[in-house]
Structure formats: structure tokens, C-alpha cells
CSV table of C-alpha atoms in Angstrom, one decimal:
chain,number,residue,atom,x,y,z
A,1,MET,CA,-12.6,-7.9,16.1
A,2,PRO,CA,-12.8,-11.6,15.3
A,3,PHE,CA,-16.1,-13.4,15.7
A,4,ASN,CA,-16.3,-16.2,18.3
A,5,PHE,CA,-18.5,-19.0,16.9
A,6,ILE,CA,-19.6,-21.9,19.1
A,7,ASN,CA,-20.6,-24.2,16.2
A,8,GLU,CA,-17.8,-24.8,13.7
A,9,ASP,CA,-20.3,-25.8,10.9
A,10,VAL,CA,-21.9,-22.4,11.2
A,11,LYS,CA,-18.5,-20.7,11.2
A,12,GLY,CA,-17.5,-22.5,8.0
A,13,SER,CA,-20.8,-21.6,6.3
A,14,VAL,CA,-20.5,-17.9,7.2
A,15,VAL,CA,-16.8,-17.8,6.1
A,16,ASN,CA,-17.7,-19.5,2.8
A,17,THR,CA,-20.6,-17.1,2.1
A,18,ILE,CA,-18.3,-14.1,2.9
A,19,ASP,CA,-15.6,-15.5,0.6
A,20,ALA,CA,-18.1,-16.0,-2.2
A,21,LEU,CA,-19.3,-12.4,-1.8
A,22,ILE,CA,-15.9,-10.8,-1.7
A,23,GLY,CA,-14.5,-13.1,-4.4
A,24,GLU,CA,-16.6,-11.3,-7.0
A,25,SER,CA,-14.3,-9.1,-8.9
A,26,ASP,CA,-15.2,-5.5,-9.3
A,27,THR,CA,-14.3,-4.3,-12.8
A,28,ARG,CA,-14.8,-0.6,-12.1
A,29,GLN,CA,-11.8,1.7,-11.7
A,30,LEU,CA,-11.1,4.3,-9.0
A,31,ASP,CA,-12.3,7.9,-9.3
A,32,LEU,CA,-9.1,9.8,-8.4
A,33,SER,CA,-10.5,13.3,-8.6
A,34,THR,CA,-9.6,15.3,-5.5
A,35,GLY,CA,-12.3,15.0,-2.9
A,36,SER,CA,-14.1,12.0,-4.5
A,37,ASN,CA,-15.1,9.2,-2.2
A,38,ASP,CA,-12.4,6.9,-3.7
A,39,TYR,CA,-9.7,9.6,-3.1
A,40,LEU,CA,-10.8,10.1,0.5
A,41,GLU,CA,-11.0,6.4,1.1
A,42,LEU,CA,-7.5,5.9,-0.3
A,43,GLN,CA,-6.2,8.6,2.0
A,44,GLY,CA,-7.9,7.0,5.0
A,45,MET,CA,-6.3,3.6,4.0
A,46,ILE,CA,-2.8,5.1,3.9
A,47,ILE,CA,-3.3,7.0,7.2
A,48,GLU,CA,-4.5,3.7,8.8
A,49,ASP,CA,-1.6,1.7,7.5
A,50,GLU,CA,1.2,4.3,8.0
A,51,GLY,CA,-0.1,5.9,11.2
A,52,VAL,CA,0.5,9.5,12.2
A,53,GLU,CA,3.6,10.6,14.1
A,54,LYS,CA,4.2,14.3,14.8
A,55,SER,CA,7.9,13.7,15.8
A,56,PRO,CA,10.6,12.0,13.8
A,57,TYR,CA,10.8,8.2,14.3
A,58,GLN,CA,12.6,5.3,12.8
A,59,ASP,CA,10.4,2.9,10.7
A,60,SER,CA,10.7,-0.9,10.6
A,61,LEU,CA,13.8,-0.5,8.3
A,62,ASN,CA,15.3,2.1,10.7
A,63,ARG,CA,14.7,5.0,8.2
A,64,TRP,CA,13.8,8.3,9.7
A,65,THR,CA,10.2,9.2,9.0
A,66,ILE,CA,7.6,11.8,10.2
A,67,GLY,CA,3.9,12.5,9.8
A,68,VAL,CA,2.1,9.9,7.7
A,69,GLY,CA,5.0,7.8,6.5
A,70,HIS,CA,7.0,10.7,5.1
A,71,LEU,CA,10.6,9.6,4.6
A,72,ILE,CA,12.9,12.3,5.7
A,73,GLY,CA,15.5,12.8,3.0
A,74,ASP,CA,17.2,9.5,2.4
A,75,GLY,CA,16.1,8.3,5.8
A,76,SER,CA,19.5,8.3,7.3
A,77,SER,CA,18.9,11.1,9.8
A,78,PRO,CA,16.0,13.2,11.1
A,79,GLY,CA,17.6,16.2,9.4
A,80,GLU,CA,15.6,19.4,9.6
A,81,TYR,CA,12.9,17.7,11.7
A,82,LYS,CA,15.3,16.9,14.6
A,83,ASP,CA,13.6,18.0,17.8
A,84,LYS,CA,10.6,19.1,15.9
A,85,VAL,CA,6.9,18.3,16.6
A,86,LEU,CA,4.6,18.9,13.7
A,87,THR,CA,1.3,20.6,14.1
A,88,ASP,CA,-1.9,19.0,12.7
A,89,GLU,CA,-1.7,21.4,9.8
A,90,GLU,CA,1.9,20.6,9.0
A,91,VAL,CA,1.1,16.8,9.1
A,92,SER,CA,-1.8,17.4,6.8
A,93,GLU,CA,0.2,19.6,4.3
A,94,LEU,CA,3.0,17.1,4.2
A,95,PHE,CA,0.6,14.1,3.7
A,96,ASP,CA,-1.4,15.9,1.0
A,97,LYS,CA,1.9,16.6,-1.0
A,98,ASP,CA,3.2,13.0,-0.5
A,99,PHE,CA,-0.2,11.5,-1.3
A,100,ARG,CA,-0.5,13.3,-4.6
A,101,LYS,CA,3.1,12.4,-5.5
A,102,HIS,CA,2.6,8.7,-4.7
A,103,LEU,CA,-0.8,8.6,-6.4
A,104,GLY,CA,0.8,9.9,-9.6
A,105,TRP,CA,3.6,7.2,-9.3
A,106,ALA,CA,1.0,4.5,-8.7
A,107,GLN,CA,-0.7,5.4,-12.0
A,108,GLU,CA,2.7,4.6,-13.7
A,109,THR,CA,2.5,1.0,-12.5
A,110,PRO,CA,2.5,-1.4,-15.4
A,111,ASN,CA,-1.1,-2.2,-16.4
A,112,TRP,CA,-2.7,0.4,-14.1
A,113,GLU,CA,-5.3,1.0,-16.7
A,114,LYS,CA,-6.3,-2.7,-16.9
A,115,ALA,CA,-6.5,-3.1,-13.1
A,116,ASN,CA,-9.9,-2.9,-11.3
A,117,ARG,CA,-10.4,-0.5,-8.4
A,118,ASN,CA,-9.2,-3.0,-5.8
A,119,GLN,CA,-6.0,-3.7,-7.8
A,120,GLN,CA,-5.5,0.0,-8.2
A,121,ARG,CA,-5.9,0.5,-4.5
A,122,ALA,CA,-3.2,-2.2,-3.9
A,123,MET,CA,-0.9,-0.3,-6.4
A,124,VAL,CA,-1.4,3.0,-4.5
A,125,ASN,CA,-0.7,1.3,-1.1
A,126,LEU,CA,2.4,-0.4,-2.4
A,127,THR,CA,3.7,2.8,-4.0
A,128,PHE,CA,3.1,4.8,-0.8
A,129,ASN,CA,4.9,2.1,1.2
A,130,MET,CA,7.8,1.5,-1.2
A,131,GLY,CA,7.9,4.1,-3.9
A,132,LYS,CA,8.3,3.0,-7.5
A,133,TRP,CA,8.7,-0.6,-6.3
A,134,TRP,CA,8.3,-2.1,-9.7
A,135,LYS,CA,11.5,-0.2,-10.9
A,136,LYS,CA,13.7,-0.7,-7.9
A,137,THR,CA,17.0,-2.5,-8.4
A,138,LYS,CA,19.1,-4.3,-5.8
A,139,LYS,CA,21.9,-2.1,-4.4
A,140,ASP,CA,24.7,-4.4,-5.5
A,141,SER,CA,23.4,-4.9,-9.1
A,142,ASN,CA,21.1,-3.7,-11.8
A,143,LYS,CA,18.7,-6.6,-11.2
A,144,LEU,CA,15.2,-5.8,-10.2
A,145,GLU,CA,14.2,-6.4,-6.6
A,146,TRP,CA,10.9,-7.9,-7.7
A,147,PRO,CA,11.6,-9.6,-11.0
A,148,LEU,CA,8.8,-12.1,-11.0
A,149,ALA,CA,6.2,-9.7,-9.7
A,150,VAL,CA,7.2,-7.1,-12.3
A,151,ALA,CA,7.0,-9.7,-15.1
A,152,ALA,CA,3.5,-10.7,-13.9
A,153,LEU,CA,2.5,-7.0,-13.7
A,154,LYS,CA,3.6,-6.4,-17.3
A,155,GLU,CA,1.4,-9.4,-18.3
A,156,GLY,CA,-1.5,-8.2,-16.3
A,157,GLU,CA,-1.4,-11.4,-14.2
A,158,PHE,CA,-2.5,-9.8,-10.9
A,159,ASP,CA,-3.0,-13.1,-9.1
A,160,GLU,CA,0.7,-13.9,-9.8
A,161,VAL,CA,1.7,-10.5,-8.5
A,162,ALA,CA,-0.2,-11.2,-5.3
A,163,ASP,CA,1.6,-14.6,-5.0
A,164,GLN,CA,5.0,-13.0,-5.4
A,165,LEU,CA,4.1,-10.4,-2.7
A,166,VAL,CA,3.2,-13.3,-0.4
A,167,ASP,CA,6.5,-15.0,-1.1
A,168,SER,CA,8.5,-11.8,-0.2
A,169,LYS,CA,10.2,-10.4,2.8
A,170,TRP,CA,7.9,-7.4,2.6
A,171,TYR,CA,4.9,-9.6,3.4
A,172,THR,CA,6.2,-10.3,6.9
A,173,GLN,CA,7.5,-6.8,7.5
A,174,VAL,CA,4.3,-4.8,7.3
A,175,GLY,CA,1.8,-7.0,9.2
A,176,ASP,CA,-1.9,-6.9,8.4
A,177,ARG,CA,-1.3,-4.4,5.7
A,178,SER,CA,0.3,-7.1,3.5
A,179,ARG,CA,-2.8,-9.3,3.7
A,180,ARG,CA,-5.1,-6.5,2.7
A,181,VAL,CA,-2.8,-5.4,-0.2
A,182,VAL,CA,-2.6,-9.0,-1.5
A,183,GLN,CA,-6.4,-9.4,-1.3
A,184,ASP,CA,-6.8,-6.1,-3.2
A,185,MET,CA,-4.2,-7.2,-5.8
A,186,ARG,CA,-6.2,-10.4,-6.4
A,187,GLY,CA,-9.1,-8.0,-7.4
A,188,TYR,CA,-11.5,-8.6,-4.6
């Protein structure tokens, strides 16, 4: 919930203080052992960003999805989930399997080992949202969908990766999630 400040000078001072505090880069990396605080926080982040739907639905790109952002097959139909309502246990099982898969993929992101915990969190979020996005090619060619972002990733230039994310169609498609991911990619 946004704060309502009466005095703009006070507002500016508070915002500058917060920016200075969060601008400090955290060089630690994530603890990805199952059940660790980082692991559970990552799961919570993904659940918040993806939401939970027990019945099949079409996502923002009209791909059929269920549970916590689980793409059904190639996304062209609800398939085996047509007319199905998942139980809480089924949602949890599907999410746990998807989360472990995407977490493994995220660790394949170029320069994962050089990224700090916030940048790694961004990589996990991007991978859950788009799969192995740094390897994706355009449908009509072998050209990368994210050539400048991938080049920056390979150089460990995380601020440039963030800039490329801001300049993409993705940034406007996923709402507030994009701003959080970009902030994390910047390392703070």
C-alpha cells in the first residue's frame, strides 16, 4: 500500500533513504537446499507472481495453464486437465515438481555463480516465467529472442540485462513482477 505524504520534502527524504539502503548490493548467494529459508522464500515469490488456479485457464499469452503457472503440454489446449479441478495436494505436487525443474534450469543461466542472491532470485523468477529464456530463438529464425540481454549475461553485466528487460515487450506483459525482477537483476 503506498504511503500518503503531506510534505513532499519529507517524502523525498524518505524515498532517498530507502533507495540508499536497498541500493547496497548483497554479495551473498542463495541457499537452495530444500526447506531453507531462501528456498521457501523463492517458492512464495513464485506463488505470489503466478497465482494459484485449480482449474485450467489461459494465461496472458493465451496458453493453457493450471496450478501455479504450470503450462499444460504446449499450451494449445487444456488436454488431460479439461473439466478438472485440482485438489490442494495436486496443486502442491505439481508446483513442487515444476519448481525443482525451473530452479535447476535457472542455475544454468550464464554467470549464475557470479550473481548475488538478488540476481539469482531474478534468474529463478525469469526461468519460471519463461523457461530457458536465454536460449530461446525466434520462431521464424535461429536468432535469439533476447540477444542483447544474453550478451550482457555472458559478460556478467547484470545492470545491462536489467535495462534490456525494461526495453522488452515482457516488461509490459507481467505487471509489477517485471519491476521486482529488474530491481533484483540490478542486485538490490
